[in-house]
Amino acid sequence: MQATVTAQHSAVSAEDDRALAAVFSAYTVSATCWLLFATAVGLLLAFKFGAPDFWAAKYLTFGRLRPIHTNDTFYGWASIGLVGLAYYVAARSSGTKLYSIKLAWIGLALFNLAAVAGTIALELGYNWGDLEYREWPWPIRLVFLAALLVTGWNLIGTVARRTTEDIYLSNWYTVCGVLWTCVIAIVATLPWYQHGLGQVAISGFYMHNAVGMWFTPLALGVFYYAIPKILSRPIYSYALGVFAFWTNLLFYPLLGGHHFLFSPLPWWLQTTAIVFSVAMLVPVWGGSANYLLTMRGRYRDMTHSYPLMFIFVAVIGYLFGSTQGTVEAFRSMQAIWHLTNFTVGHSHLTMYGFVTFAVWGGIYALLPLATHKSPGRLGIALHFWMALVGSFIYVIALSIGGTIQGLDWLHQRPFIQSVTDMAPYWVWRGAGGLLMFLSHIVFAWNVWRMTSGQTGNAGSPILARTEGAAA
Amino acid sequence: MHHAFLGPFWGNVAIIAIAGAITIGCFVAMFWMIFRPGEKDPHHAKYEILRKDR
């Protein structure tokens, strides 16, 4: 039925495939530029902990650069990279062409306009009231919202023209991720209830949902397409994927309050946030088990499939990062870790170990299929190992250091004692960050080879088919 | 652990009981699906994606 209805819209030509590849490439290149910029700023910030007077001129102060690092990582790198992947997955899994190539380009322009304008505003000192991850002045956030609306319209239009009977699971995650984020962005922008404790509640709602209802569903949606493609094997349990989708929607929006435990927010709101932080183990463990069981018996393939290794690390990052988030939500744990560098380690375990590795895995798995160009074997290996080792050093250093920092505060030692105790861990943070940044330069080189440059010698991301493939 | 905004005892019990029951139910459903993945029909979307993708 669906196939009949959409047949006249969905005839796909080589021209359509080239246009889709151009869109996917442009989003990837744009995201990569933001990754390089945002993490260069992050690296500078990391070393400012050890040498706070270094480059301390007005435009290079920590207060201006920190939100530039976080916002450009969120809205430049991860958002644009994931939307490019979502477009490719939507068109391919629906067996159709992209609803509108023009809308995709308009969306890309809007995402970049928002990120450039936001960066300039923050650099000039126009910070919208220290509200984490929404420091851009509100008119700029409306530009980002417009980019989301354009993206949502285009993805829905593409899925509506599908030639398949079902909407494939990946598209549930990616389309709804965009729609949920539109709602979240509107709630976070409207001013009427954002004063006093209302502002605190909305801040908790936005800062966590920007991760859990935007980056998470898009990355998980990419997994549900890329893992079966790489392994030529279906996902272990489709029903479990659908169940994880609905439980993520049920539990995630209610847990942002765990960022404000012991605050004047109502105690019941904090308790509810803690309970649903535990409930989030359902979609996290269920989803992770689904991916890992899909890979069962094929782990040796990782030795000659870096796209699979990137995705495997991302799945482990999702599993451990999210489980760590649940543990952090308990009042007894927050009493130690709240406001310490442990939280920074956690956010990097999730946004880097999970989301960023997922974007890389998706790009390495799918971009060569779109452009018919590959990265070099050495380049992809260098990228993987430098990013993995760098992020390990970073997260472990801040986790240990942040715990010591929190215990210092808990035992009411002089504040300067906690600064002194953290000093060596900040050095390790910078060392890990340097490796991570170097890996991004290599990634940029790999992206160049997969899009415009000379193709490399890495093999096809699709592995040979084994048992359990399409019946 | 005491807090000035703790609220009524039975209110807290109700929130924890309802949210806890939903959570436990979802855990049971999750493990059920892990041990019984289902979807044997060869025309299911999870198999179609490997064939129909261009």
Tab-separated table of C-alpha atoms in Angstrom, chain A residues 40 44 48 51-62 65:
chain	number	residue	atom	x	y	z
A	40	ALA	CA	41.174	23.858	19.883
A	44	LEU	CA	43.451	26.118	25.387
A	48	LYS	CA	44.466	27.547	31.468
A	51	ALA	CA	48.530	28.448	33.704
A	52	PRO	CA	45.597	30.810	34.269
A	53	ASP	CA	47.618	33.883	33.208
A	54	PHE	CA	48.435	32.406	29.814
A	55	TRP	CA	46.605	34.344	27.065
A	56	ALA	CA	44.405	36.051	29.612
A	57	ALA	CA	43.478	39.056	27.478
A	58	LYS	CA	39.844	40.160	27.476
A	59	TYR	CA	38.795	38.046	24.504
A	60	LEU	CA	40.596	34.959	25.758
A	61	THR	CA	39.284	34.737	29.291
A	62	PHE	CA	37.936	31.439	30.594
A	65	LEU	CA	35.900	30.697	25.901
